PDB file of C-alpha atoms in Angstrom:
ATOM      1  CA  UNK A   1       0.000   0.000   0.000  1.00  0.00           C
ATOM      2  CA  UNK A   2       1.534   3.257  -1.079  1.00  0.00           C
ATOM      3  CA  UNK A   3       1.965   5.772   1.727  1.00  0.00           C
ATOM      4  CA  UNK A   4       0.939   9.280   0.558  1.00  0.00           C
ATOM      5  CA  UNK A   5       2.796  12.376   1.626  1.00  0.00           C
ATOM      6  CA  UNK A   6       1.716  13.399   5.085  1.00  0.00           C
ATOM      7  CA  UNK A   7       0.574   9.907   6.120  1.00  0.00           C
ATOM      8  CA  UNK A   8       3.713   9.396   8.197  1.00  0.00           C
ATOM      9  CA  UNK A   9       2.957  12.606  10.081  1.00  0.00           C
ATOM     10  CA  UNK A  10      -0.585  11.352  10.683  1.00  0.00           C
ATOM     11  CA  UNK A  11       0.733   8.168  12.237  1.00  0.00           C
ATOM     12  CA  UNK A  12       3.209  10.070  14.392  1.00  0.00           C
ATOM     13  CA  UNK A  13       0.458  12.402  15.570  1.00  0.00           C
ATOM     14  CA  UNK A  14      -1.836   9.522  16.487  1.00  0.00           C
ATOM     15  CA  UNK A  15       0.962   7.758  18.345  1.00  0.00           C
ATOM     16  CA  UNK A  16       1.749  10.953  20.259  1.00  0.00           C
ATOM     17  CA  UNK A  17      -1.882  11.091  21.360  1.00  0.00           C
ATOM     18  CA  UNK A  18      -1.803   7.449  22.435  1.00  0.00           C
ATOM     19  CA  UNK A  19       1.415   8.179  24.329  1.00  0.00           C
ATOM     20  CA  UNK A  20      -0.263  11.121  26.005  1.00  0.00           C
ATOM     21  CA  UNK A  21      -2.900   8.770  27.392  1.00  0.00           C
ATOM     22  CA  UNK A  22      -0.098   6.697  28.926  1.00  0.00           C
ATOM     23  CA  UNK A  23       1.490   9.740  30.586  1.00  0.00           C
ATOM     24  CA  UNK A  24      -1.875  10.879  31.875  1.00  0.00           C
ATOM     25  CA  UNK A  25      -2.396   7.461  33.462  1.00  0.00           C
ATOM     26  CA  UNK A  26       0.988   7.625  35.163  1.00  0.00           C
ATOM     27  CA  UNK A  27       0.178  11.001  36.689  1.00  0.00           C
ATOM     28  CA  UNK A  28      -3.064   9.745  38.216  1.00  0.00           C
ATOM     29  CA  UNK A  29      -1.210   7.720  40.834  1.00  0.00           C
ATOM     30  CA  UNK A  30       2.164   6.195  41.522  1.00  0.00           C
ATOM     31  CA  UNK A  31       0.756   2.782  42.320  1.00  0.00           C
ATOM     32  CA  UNK A  32      -2.285   2.119  40.124  1.00  0.00           C
ATOM     33  CA  UNK A  33      -4.083  -1.200  40.464  1.00  0.00           C
ATOM     34  CA  UNK A  34      -2.937  -4.028  38.233  1.00  0.00           C
ATOM     35  CA  UNK A  35      -5.719  -3.627  35.609  1.00  0.00           C
ATOM     36  CA  UNK A  36      -4.754   0.014  35.188  1.00  0.00           C
ATOM     37  CA  UNK A  37      -1.109  -0.946  34.748  1.00  0.00           C
ATOM     38  CA  UNK A  38      -2.035  -3.497  32.106  1.00  0.00           C
ATOM     39  CA  UNK A  39      -4.172  -0.950  30.282  1.00  0.00           C
ATOM     40  CA  UNK A  40      -1.369   1.606  30.193  1.00  0.00           C
ATOM     41  CA  UNK A  41       1.090  -1.026  28.985  1.00  0.00           C
ATOM     42  CA  UNK A  42      -1.270  -2.009  26.189  1.00  0.00           C
ATOM     43  CA  UNK A  43      -1.782   1.619  25.205  1.00  0.00           C
ATOM     44  CA  UNK A  44       1.977   2.050  24.951  1.00  0.00           C
ATOM     45  CA  UNK A  45       2.444  -1.161  22.950  1.00  0.00           C
ATOM     46  CA  UNK A  46      -0.456  -0.224  20.666  1.00  0.00           C
ATOM     47  CA  UNK A  47       1.389   2.877  19.521  1.00  0.00           C
ATOM     48  CA  UNK A  48       5.046   1.883  19.839  1.00  0.00           C
ATOM     49  CA  UNK A  49       5.189  -1.892  19.375  1.00  0.00           C
ATOM     50  CA  UNK A  50       8.031  -3.038  17.144  1.00  0.00           C
ATOM     51  CA  UNK A  51       5.904  -5.260  14.885  1.00  0.00           C
ATOM     52  CA  UNK A  52       2.429  -4.825  13.354  1.00  0.00           C
ATOM     53  CA  UNK A  53       1.182  -8.043  14.964  1.00  0.00           C
ATOM     54  CA  UNK A  54       2.311  -6.800  18.373  1.00  0.00           C
ATOM     55  CA  UNK A  55       0.605  -3.441  17.889  1.00  0.00           C
ATOM     56  CA  UNK A  56      -2.597  -5.063  16.627  1.00  0.00           C
ATOM     57  CA  UNK A  57      -2.772  -7.383  19.648  1.00  0.00           C
ATOM     58  CA  UNK A  58      -2.173  -4.513  22.066  1.00  0.00           C
ATOM     59  CA  UNK A  59      -4.677  -2.240  20.326  1.00  0.00           C
ATOM     60  CA  UNK A  60      -7.253  -5.052  20.422  1.00  0.00           C
ATOM     61  CA  UNK A  61      -6.734  -5.344  24.166  1.00  0.00           C
ATOM     62  CA  UNK A  62      -7.284  -1.604  24.626  1.00  0.00           C
ATOM     63  CA  UNK A  63     -10.367  -1.597  22.403  1.00  0.00           C
ATOM     64  CA  UNK A  64     -11.976  -4.365  24.471  1.00  0.00           C
ATOM     65  CA  UNK A  65     -10.891  -3.055  27.888  1.00  0.00           C
ATOM     66  CA  UNK A  66     -13.911  -1.921  29.884  1.00  0.00           C
ATOM     67  CA  UNK A  67     -11.721   0.483  31.856  1.00  0.00           C
ATOM     68  CA  UNK A  68     -10.465   2.301  28.750  1.00  0.00           C
ATOM     69  CA  UNK A  69     -12.056   5.662  27.987  1.00  0.00           C
ATOM     70  CA  UNK A  70     -13.931   6.117  24.700  1.00  0.00           C
ATOM     71  CA  UNK A  71     -11.082   8.314  23.451  1.00  0.00           C
ATOM     72  CA  UNK A  72      -8.520   5.627  24.277  1.00  0.00           C
ATOM     73  CA  UNK A  73     -10.582   2.931  22.586  1.00  0.00           C
ATOM     74  CA  UNK A  74     -11.122   5.085  19.496  1.00  0.00           C
ATOM     75  CA  UNK A  75      -7.405   5.851  19.216  1.00  0.00           C
ATOM     76  CA  UNK A  76      -6.575   2.153  19.572  1.00  0.00           C
ATOM     77  CA  UNK A  77      -9.099   1.198  16.884  1.00  0.00           C
ATOM     78  CA  UNK A  78      -7.625   3.777  14.513  1.00  0.00           C
ATOM     79  CA  UNK A  79      -4.094   2.529  15.113  1.00  0.00           C
ATOM     80  CA  UNK A  80      -5.236  -1.066  14.601  1.00  0.00           C
ATOM     81  CA  UNK A  81      -6.997  -0.067  11.403  1.00  0.00           C
ATOM     82  CA  UNK A  82      -3.845   1.611  10.100  1.00  0.00           C
ATOM     83  CA  UNK A  83      -1.755  -1.477  10.856  1.00  0.00           C
ATOM     84  CA  UNK A  84      -4.324  -3.735   9.222  1.00  0.00           C
ATOM     85  CA  UNK A  85      -4.410  -1.514   6.154  1.00  0.00           C
ATOM     86  CA  UNK A  86      -0.630  -1.769   5.865  1.00  0.00           C
ATOM     87  CA  UNK A  87      -1.065  -5.553   5.871  1.00  0.00           C
ATOM     88  CA  UNK A  88      -3.730  -5.223   3.141  1.00  0.00           C
ATOM     89  CA  UNK A  89      -6.502  -6.343   5.488  1.00  0.00           C
ATOM     90  CA  UNK A  90      -8.682  -3.633   4.008  1.00  0.00           C
ATOM     91  CA  UNK A  91     -12.115  -4.883   5.040  1.00  0.00           C
ATOM     92  CA  UNK A  92     -11.054  -5.253   8.660  1.00  0.00           C
ATOM     93  CA  UNK A  93      -9.333  -1.866   8.575  1.00  0.00           C
ATOM     94  CA  UNK A  94     -12.490  -0.139   7.326  1.00  0.00           C
ATOM     95  CA  UNK A  95     -14.476  -1.856  10.079  1.00  0.00           C
ATOM     96  CA  UNK A  96     -12.000  -0.584  12.694  1.00  0.00           C
ATOM     97  CA  UNK A  97     -12.298   3.001  11.479  1.00  0.00           C
ATOM     98  CA  UNK A  98     -16.076   2.645  11.473  1.00  0.00           C
ATOM     99  CA  UNK A  99     -16.055   1.456  15.077  1.00  0.00           C
ATOM    100  CA  UNK A 100     -13.823   4.356  16.059  1.00  0.00           C
ATOM    101  CA  UNK A 101     -16.297   6.755  14.473  1.00  0.00           C
ATOM    102  CA  UNK A 102     -19.144   5.225  16.436  1.00  0.00           C
ATOM    103  CA  UNK A 103     -17.225   6.128  19.581  1.00  0.00           C
ATOM    104  CA  UNK A 104     -16.230   9.563  18.271  1.00  0.00           C
ATOM    105  CA  UNK A 105     -18.177  10.701  15.174  1.00  0.00           C
ATOM    106  CA  UNK A 106     -16.019  13.826  14.829  1.00  0.00           C
ATOM    107  CA  UNK A 107     -12.685  11.982  14.750  1.00  0.00           C
ATOM    108  CA  UNK A 108     -10.918  13.311  11.665  1.00  0.00           C
ATOM    109  CA  UNK A 109      -8.114  10.732  11.929  1.00  0.00           C
ATOM    110  CA  UNK A 110     -10.622   7.905  11.528  1.00  0.00           C
ATOM    111  CA  UNK A 111     -12.299   9.631   8.586  1.00  0.00           C
ATOM    112  CA  UNK A 112      -9.036  10.407   6.815  1.00  0.00           C
ATOM    113  CA  UNK A 113      -7.556   6.935   7.319  1.00  0.00           C
ATOM    114  CA  UNK A 114     -10.757   5.205   6.213  1.00  0.00           C
ATOM    115  CA  UNK A 115     -10.796   7.411   3.141  1.00  0.00           C
ATOM    116  CA  UNK A 116      -7.216   6.375   2.384  1.00  0.00           C
ATOM    117  CA  UNK A 117      -8.217   2.700   2.451  1.00  0.00           C
ATOM    118  CA  UNK A 118     -11.207   3.374   0.187  1.00  0.00           C
ATOM    119  CA  UNK A 119      -8.898   5.204  -2.214  1.00  0.00           C
ATOM    120  CA  UNK A 120      -6.413   2.338  -2.195  1.00  0.00           C
ATOM    121  CA  UNK A 121      -9.225  -0.050  -3.144  1.00  0.00           C
ATOM    122  CA  UNK A 122     -10.450   2.197  -5.943  1.00  0.00           C
ATOM    123  CA  UNK A 123     -13.675   3.268  -4.174  1.00  0.00           C
ATOM    124  CA  UNK A 124     -13.090   6.940  -4.922  1.00  0.00           C
ATOM    125  CA  UNK A 125     -16.568   8.205  -4.058  1.00  0.00           C
ATOM    126  CA  UNK A 126     -16.341   6.633  -0.610  1.00  0.00           C
ATOM    127  CA  UNK A 127     -12.853   8.081  -0.175  1.00  0.00           C
ATOM    128  CA  UNK A 128     -13.956  11.559  -1.195  1.00  0.00           C
ATOM    129  CA  UNK A 129     -16.943  11.385   1.133  1.00  0.00           C
ATOM    130  CA  UNK A 130     -14.652  10.655   4.082  1.00  0.00           C
ATOM    131  CA  UNK A 131     -12.115  13.336   3.140  1.00  0.00           C
ATOM    132  CA  UNK A 132     -14.873  15.921   2.733  1.00  0.00           C
ATOM    133  CA  UNK A 133     -16.322  14.964   6.115  1.00  0.00           C
ATOM    134  CA  UNK A 134     -12.895  15.336   7.740  1.00  0.00           C
ATOM    135  CA  UNK A 135     -12.405  18.740   6.141  1.00  0.00           C
ATOM    136  CA  UNK A 136     -15.869  19.886   7.192  1.00  0.00           C
ATOM    137  CA  UNK A 137     -14.807  19.207  10.783  1.00  0.00           C
ATOM    138  CA  UNK A 138     -11.292  20.609  10.336  1.00  0.00           C
ATOM    139  CA  UNK A 139     -10.868  22.824   7.241  1.00  0.00           C
ATOM    140  CA  UNK A 140      -7.129  23.129   7.896  1.00  0.00           C
ATOM    141  CA  UNK A 141      -6.479  19.377   7.952  1.00  0.00           C
ATOM    142  CA  UNK A 142      -3.649  19.286   5.418  1.00  0.00           C
ATOM    143  CA  UNK A 143      -3.489  15.493   5.232  1.00  0.00           C
ATOM    144  CA  UNK A 144      -7.195  15.149   4.412  1.00  0.00           C
ATOM    145  CA  UNK A 145      -6.901  17.997   1.879  1.00  0.00           C
ATOM    146  CA  UNK A 146      -3.935  16.351   0.165  1.00  0.00           C
ATOM    147  CA  UNK A 147      -5.664  12.988   0.052  1.00  0.00           C
ATOM    148  CA  UNK A 148      -8.846  14.554  -1.316  1.00  0.00           C
ATOM    149  CA  UNK A 149      -6.888  16.176  -4.145  1.00  0.00           C
ATOM    150  CA  UNK A 150      -5.200  12.867  -4.935  1.00  0.00           C
ATOM    151  CA  UNK A 151      -8.552  11.091  -4.959  1.00  0.00           C
ATOM    152  CA  UNK A 152     -10.059  13.683  -7.286  1.00  0.00           C
ATOM    153  CA  UNK A 153      -7.139  13.359  -9.685  1.00  0.00           C
ATOM    154  CA  UNK A 154      -7.074   9.610  -9.544  1.00  0.00           C
ATOM    155  CA  UNK A 155     -10.774   8.889  -9.745  1.00  0.00           C
ATOM    156  CA  UNK A 156     -11.268   9.236 -13.467  1.00  0.00           C
ATOM    157  CA  UNK A 157      -7.829   8.138 -14.606  1.00  0.00           C
ATOM    158  CA  UNK A 158      -7.638   5.163 -12.286  1.00  0.00           C
ATOM    159  CA  UNK A 159     -10.990   3.720 -13.250  1.00  0.00           C
ATOM    160  CA  UNK A 160     -10.187   3.997 -16.950  1.00  0.00           C
ATOM    161  CA  UNK A 161      -6.762   2.463 -16.414  1.00  0.00           C
ATOM    162  CA  UNK A 162      -8.133  -0.382 -14.324  1.00  0.00           C
ATOM    163  CA  UNK A 163     -10.837  -1.142 -16.865  1.00  0.00           C
ATOM    164  CA  UNK A 164      -8.276  -1.118 -19.668  1.00  0.00           C
ATOM    165  CA  UNK A 165      -5.990  -3.448 -17.720  1.00  0.00           C
ATOM    166  CA  UNK A 166      -8.829  -5.842 -16.951  1.00  0.00           C
ATOM    167  CA  UNK A 167      -9.963  -5.821 -20.580  1.00  0.00           C
ATOM    168  CA  UNK A 168      -6.414  -6.587 -21.715  1.00  0.00           C
ATOM    169  CA  UNK A 169      -6.159  -9.377 -19.146  1.00  0.00           C
ATOM    170  CA  UNK A 170      -9.453 -10.873 -20.307  1.00  0.00           C
ATOM    171  CA  UNK A 171      -8.338 -10.747 -23.934  1.00  0.00           C
ATOM    172  CA  UNK A 172      -5.500 -13.077 -22.919  1.00  0.00           C
ATOM    173  CA  UNK A 173      -7.553 -15.144 -20.467  1.00  0.00           C
ATOM    174  CA  UNK A 174     -11.302 -14.927 -21.196  1.00  0.00           C
ATOM    175  CA  UNK A 175     -12.148 -17.390 -18.419  1.00  0.00           C
ATOM    176  CA  UNK A 176     -10.550 -15.390 -15.611  1.00  0.00           C
ATOM    177  CA  UNK A 177     -13.498 -15.237 -13.213  1.00  0.00           C
ATOM    178  CA  UNK A 178     -11.776 -12.843 -10.819  1.00  0.00           C
ATOM    179  CA  UNK A 179     -11.018 -10.340 -13.588  1.00  0.00           C
ATOM    180  CA  UNK A 180     -14.595 -10.581 -14.855  1.00  0.00           C
ATOM    181  CA  UNK A 181     -15.934  -9.904 -11.371  1.00  0.00           C
ATOM    182  CA  UNK A 182     -13.545  -6.989 -10.850  1.00  0.00           C
ATOM    183  CA  UNK A 183     -14.615  -5.371 -14.118  1.00  0.00           C
ATOM    184  CA  UNK A 184     -18.270  -5.932 -13.215  1.00  0.00           C
ATOM    185  CA  UNK A 185     -17.709  -4.264  -9.829  1.00  0.00           C
ATOM    186  CA  UNK A 186     -15.786  -1.292 -11.224  1.00  0.00           C
ATOM    187  CA  UNK A 187     -18.541  -0.609 -13.739  1.00  0.00           C
ATOM    188  CA  UNK A 188     -21.224  -0.943 -11.066  1.00  0.00           C
ATOM    189  CA  UNK A 189     -19.708   1.391  -8.472  1.00  0.00           C
ATOM    190  CA  UNK A 190     -18.517   4.023 -10.960  1.00  0.00           C
ATOM    191  CA  UNK A 191     -21.789   4.519 -12.849  1.00  0.00           C
ATOM    192  CA  UNK A 192     -20.552   2.529 -15.832  1.00  0.00           C
ATOM    193  CA  UNK A 193     -22.432   0.431 -18.385  1.00  0.00           C
ATOM    194  CA  UNK A 194     -24.724  -1.745 -16.268  1.00  0.00           C
ATOM    195  CA  UNK A 195     -25.510  -4.066 -19.178  1.00  0.00           C
ATOM    196  CA  UNK A 196     -21.801  -4.751 -19.633  1.00  0.00           C
ATOM    197  CA  UNK A 197     -21.399  -5.146 -15.871  1.00  0.00           C
ATOM    198  CA  UNK A 198     -24.184  -7.730 -15.745  1.00  0.00           C
ATOM    199  CA  UNK A 199     -22.672  -9.645 -18.654  1.00  0.00           C
ATOM    200  CA  UNK A 200     -19.318  -9.769 -16.848  1.00  0.00           C
ATOM    201  CA  UNK A 201     -20.840 -10.983 -13.588  1.00  0.00           C
ATOM    202  CA  UNK A 202     -22.929 -13.591 -15.402  1.00  0.00           C
ATOM    203  CA  UNK A 203     -19.830 -14.869 -17.189  1.00  0.00           C
ATOM    204  CA  UNK A 204     -17.848 -14.967 -13.933  1.00  0.00           C
ATOM    205  CA  UNK A 205     -20.574 -16.970 -12.191  1.00  0.00           C
ATOM    206  CA  UNK A 206     -20.735 -19.491 -15.019  1.00  0.00           C
ATOM    207  CA  UNK A 207     -17.047 -20.140 -14.342  1.00  0.00           C
ATOM    208  CA  UNK A 208     -17.147 -19.892 -10.528  1.00  0.00           C
ATOM    209  CA  UNK A 209     -20.780 -20.247  -9.390  1.00  0.00           C
ATOM    210  CA  UNK A 210     -19.875 -20.359  -5.681  1.00  0.00           C
ATOM    211  CA  UNK A 211     -18.168 -16.955  -5.614  1.00  0.00           C
ATOM    212  CA  UNK A 212     -19.901 -14.912  -2.924  1.00  0.00           C
ATOM    213  CA  UNK A 213     -18.018 -11.784  -4.043  1.00  0.00           C
ATOM    214  CA  UNK A 214     -19.392 -12.077  -7.570  1.00  0.00           C
ATOM    215  CA  UNK A 215     -22.911 -12.740  -6.309  1.00  0.00           C
ATOM    216  CA  UNK A 216     -22.539  -9.568  -4.240  1.00  0.00           C
ATOM    217  CA  UNK A 217     -21.337  -7.633  -7.300  1.00  0.00           C
ATOM    218  CA  UNK A 218     -24.238  -8.853  -9.414  1.00  0.00           C
ATOM    219  CA  UNK A 219     -26.645  -8.033  -6.613  1.00  0.00           C
ATOM    220  CA  UNK A 220     -25.539  -4.389  -6.737  1.00  0.00           C
ATOM    221  CA  UNK A 221     -25.807  -4.324 -10.534  1.00  0.00           C
ATOM    222  CA  UNK A 222     -29.345  -5.668 -10.343  1.00  0.00           C
ATOM    223  CA  UNK A 223     -30.293  -3.193  -7.629  1.00  0.00           C
ATOM    224  CA  UNK A 224     -29.147  -0.350  -9.865  1.00  0.00           C
ATOM    225  CA  UNK A 225     -31.025  -1.857 -12.829  1.00  0.00           C
ATOM    226  CA  UNK A 226     -34.215  -2.024 -10.764  1.00  0.00           C
ATOM    227  CA  UNK A 227     -34.288  -5.842 -10.794  1.00  0.00           C
ATOM    228  CA  UNK A 228     -35.018  -6.132  -7.107  1.00  0.00           C
ATOM    229  CA  UNK A 229     -36.226  -9.748  -6.909  1.00  0.00           C
ATOM    230  CA  UNK A 230     -33.164 -10.928  -8.829  1.00  0.00           C
ATOM    231  CA  UNK A 231     -30.935  -8.804  -6.584  1.00  0.00           C
ATOM    232  CA  UNK A 232     -32.519 -10.391  -3.518  1.00  0.00           C
ATOM    233  CA  UNK A 233     -31.742 -13.825  -4.944  1.00  0.00           C
ATOM    234  CA  UNK A 234     -28.087 -12.909  -5.429  1.00  0.00           C
ATOM    235  CA  UNK A 235     -27.693 -11.563  -1.909  1.00  0.00           C
ATOM    236  CA  UNK A 236     -29.471 -14.607  -0.453  1.00  0.00           C
ATOM    237  CA  UNK A 237     -27.064 -16.872  -2.343  1.00  0.00           C
ATOM    238  CA  UNK A 238     -24.052 -14.867  -1.150  1.00  0.00           C
ATOM    239  CA  UNK A 239     -25.269 -15.035   2.459  1.00  0.00           C
ATOM    240  CA  UNK A 240     -25.746 -18.791   2.180  1.00  0.00           C
ATOM    241  CA  UNK A 241     -21.996 -18.954   1.532  1.00  0.00           C
ATOM    242  CA  UNK A 242     -20.970 -16.291   4.089  1.00  0.00           C
ATOM    243  CA  UNK A 243     -23.826 -15.722   6.569  1.00  0.00           C
ATOM    244  CA  UNK A 244     -22.034 -13.089   8.657  1.00  0.00           C
ATOM    245  CA  UNK A 245     -20.816 -10.802   5.883  1.00  0.00           C
ATOM    246  CA  UNK A 246     -22.386  -7.411   6.588  1.00  0.00           C
ATOM    247  CA  UNK A 247     -21.916  -6.155   3.027  1.00  0.00           C
ATOM    248  CA  UNK A 248     -24.142  -8.895   1.630  1.00  0.00           C
ATOM    249  CA  UNK A 249     -26.666  -8.474   4.445  1.00  0.00           C
ATOM    250  CA  UNK A 250     -27.000  -4.745   3.760  1.00  0.00           C
ATOM    251  CA  UNK A 251     -27.605  -5.445   0.073  1.00  0.00           C
ATOM    252  CA  UNK A 252     -30.322  -7.934   0.961  1.00  0.00           C
ATOM    253  CA  UNK A 253     -31.892  -5.341   3.225  1.00  0.00           C
ATOM    254  CA  UNK A 254     -32.014  -2.808   0.397  1.00  0.00           C
ATOM    255  CA  UNK A 255     -33.569  -5.363  -1.942  1.00  0.00           C
ATOM    256  CA  UNK A 256     -36.183  -6.299   0.651  1.00  0.00           C
ATOM    257  CA  UNK A 257     -37.059  -2.662   1.239  1.00  0.00           C
ATOM    258  CA  UNK A 258     -37.484  -2.048  -2.471  1.00  0.00           C
ATOM    259  CA  UNK A 259     -39.743  -5.111  -2.673  1.00  0.00           C
ATOM    260  CA  UNK A 260     -41.901  -3.709   0.132  1.00  0.00           C
ATOM    261  CA  UNK A 261     -40.721  -6.014   2.931  1.00  0.00           C
ATOM    262  CA  UNK A 262     -39.918  -3.041   5.138  1.00  0.00           C
ATOM    263  CA  UNK A 263     -39.649  -4.762   8.521  1.00  0.00           C
ATOM    264  CA  UNK A 264     -37.247  -7.463   7.311  1.00  0.00           C
ATOM    265  CA  UNK A 265     -35.295  -4.940   5.244  1.00  0.00           C
ATOM    266  CA  UNK A 266     -34.755  -2.569   8.139  1.00  0.00           C
ATOM    267  CA  UNK A 267     -33.712  -5.484  10.355  1.00  0.00           C
ATOM    268  CA  UNK A 268     -31.113  -6.485   7.758  1.00  0.00           C
ATOM    269  CA  UNK A 269     -29.719  -2.950   7.554  1.00  0.00           C
ATOM    270  CA  UNK A 270     -29.397  -2.694  11.329  1.00  0.00           C
ATOM    271  CA  UNK A 271     -27.744  -6.114  11.632  1.00  0.00           C
ATOM    272  CA  UNK A 272     -25.377  -5.304   8.770  1.00  0.00           C
ATOM    273  CA  UNK A 273     -24.168  -2.141  10.498  1.00  0.00           C
ATOM    274  CA  UNK A 274     -23.354  -4.173  13.598  1.00  0.00           C
ATOM    275  CA  UNK A 275     -21.387  -6.709  11.562  1.00  0.00           C
ATOM    276  CA  UNK A 276     -19.633  -4.100   9.444  1.00  0.00           C
ATOM    277  CA  UNK A 277     -19.862  -0.545  10.813  1.00  0.00           C
ATOM    278  CA  UNK A 278     -20.072   2.025   8.029  1.00  0.00           C
ATOM    279  CA  UNK A 279     -21.497  -0.342   5.431  1.00  0.00           C
ATOM    280  CA  UNK A 280     -24.442   1.984   4.801  1.00  0.00           C
ATOM    281  CA  UNK A 281     -22.086   4.834   3.930  1.00  0.00           C
ATOM    282  CA  UNK A 282     -20.194   2.487   1.627  1.00  0.00           C
ATOM    283  CA  UNK A 283     -23.376   1.616  -0.279  1.00  0.00           C
ATOM    284  CA  UNK A 284     -24.280   5.285  -0.534  1.00  0.00           C
ATOM    285  CA  UNK A 285     -20.884   5.906  -2.120  1.00  0.00           C
ATOM    286  CA  UNK A 286     -21.661   3.375  -4.856  1.00  0.00           C
ATOM    287  CA  UNK A 287     -24.479   5.641  -6.003  1.00  0.00           C
ATOM    288  CA  UNK A 288     -27.316   6.638  -3.688  1.00  0.00           C
ATOM    289  CA  UNK A 289     -29.867   3.839  -3.463  1.00  0.00           C
ATOM    290  CA  UNK A 290     -33.367   4.788  -2.275  1.00  0.00           C
ATOM    291  CA  UNK A 291     -34.889   2.565   0.377  1.00  0.00           C
ATOM    292  CA  UNK A 292     -38.562   3.231  -0.400  1.00  0.00           C
ATOM    293  CA  UNK A 293     -40.600   0.304  -1.769  1.00  0.00           C
ATOM    294  CA  UNK A 294     -40.513   0.162  -5.552  1.00  0.00           C
ATOM    295  CA  UNK A 295     -44.241   0.824  -5.879  1.00  0.00           C
ATOM    296  CA  UNK A 296     -43.866   4.109  -4.030  1.00  0.00           C
ATOM    297  CA  UNK A 297     -40.846   5.060  -6.101  1.00  0.00           C
ATOM    298  CA  UNK A 298     -42.512   4.401  -9.409  1.00  0.00           C
ATOM    299  CA  UNK A 299     -40.583   1.135  -9.955  1.00  0.00           C
ATOM    300  CA  UNK A 300     -37.794   2.988 -11.696  1.00  0.00           C
ATOM    301  CA  UNK A 301     -34.208   1.741 -11.732  1.00  0.00           C
ATOM    302  CA  UNK A 302     -32.229   2.882  -8.729  1.00  0.00           C
ATOM    303  CA  UNK A 303     -29.629   4.674 -10.793  1.00  0.00           C
ATOM    304  CA  UNK A 304     -32.424   6.868 -12.178  1.00  0.00           C
ATOM    305  CA  UNK A 305     -34.261   7.265  -8.893  1.00  0.00           C
ATOM    306  CA  UNK A 306     -31.087   8.467  -7.234  1.00  0.00           C
ATOM    307  CA  UNK A 307     -30.888  11.571  -9.342  1.00  0.00           C
ATOM    308  CA  UNK A 308     -28.372  13.999  -7.916  1.00  0.00           C
ATOM    309  CA  UNK A 309     -28.470  12.583  -4.407  1.00  0.00           C
ATOM    310  CA  UNK A 310     -25.026  11.010  -4.770  1.00  0.00           C
ATOM    311  CA  UNK A 311     -22.658  12.304  -2.080  1.00  0.00           C
TER     312      UNK A 311
END
């Protein structure tokens, strides 16, 4: 994962704040009880551990420590998310930043770091949404401003380059199911040709019918095409393979809502947010998807119903 200019300073700043918590704990008393000592040791190791695995373990201990303050837990979750992102554990990193934001919705570090992961994965709208939110809270946040500019520059060029690379790859290897799914997904989340996206996902599933990722991709394509029953079927199939994946559960909730099953749909959305905090914002970044039943929305495709509501 490429480290943008200013990211090192962001990490140093976060670690200074974690270190400050340690110093504050030491001032409280010369002989704190054992649980307090353990907490302070974990806070220190979370920010200064020599190896990512060591920092992740220490940050996990802080995040689950009932005696830790919300600020300490949020800082630990952000540090753990940054370490996981460096290890390319992007889904888990995004979840960590989402949990930090539930503790502290105005935490610009969490917003900026989550945006950086979205940008790394090519989800530019999600990245820009996070950078804009960070800048709304802190207009002088130079790291978020730099990352926003990079995301704006890279959004168009990167998508075109990635599509060209995938097309070239598929010319050499037409049965590459992963490449077909990736092209389907890129088209779906970047307002591309939905007919072409559906064809790619269909082809990928003929090759690898048990791919939950591809079923998820096709579910989003079908949601945007207004094919809500078919989308529901795709998300149900994906959940049969991975029952606790919040991304699939949120998609099923949207499909159920559009089909008029409001109670079950809302339950899915709530459960999905618990499994993967921030998943609703991620779906919004793919192109705003209304949650009203289709009959009330005129049964129009979601990409049309969204209008200019995209963040």
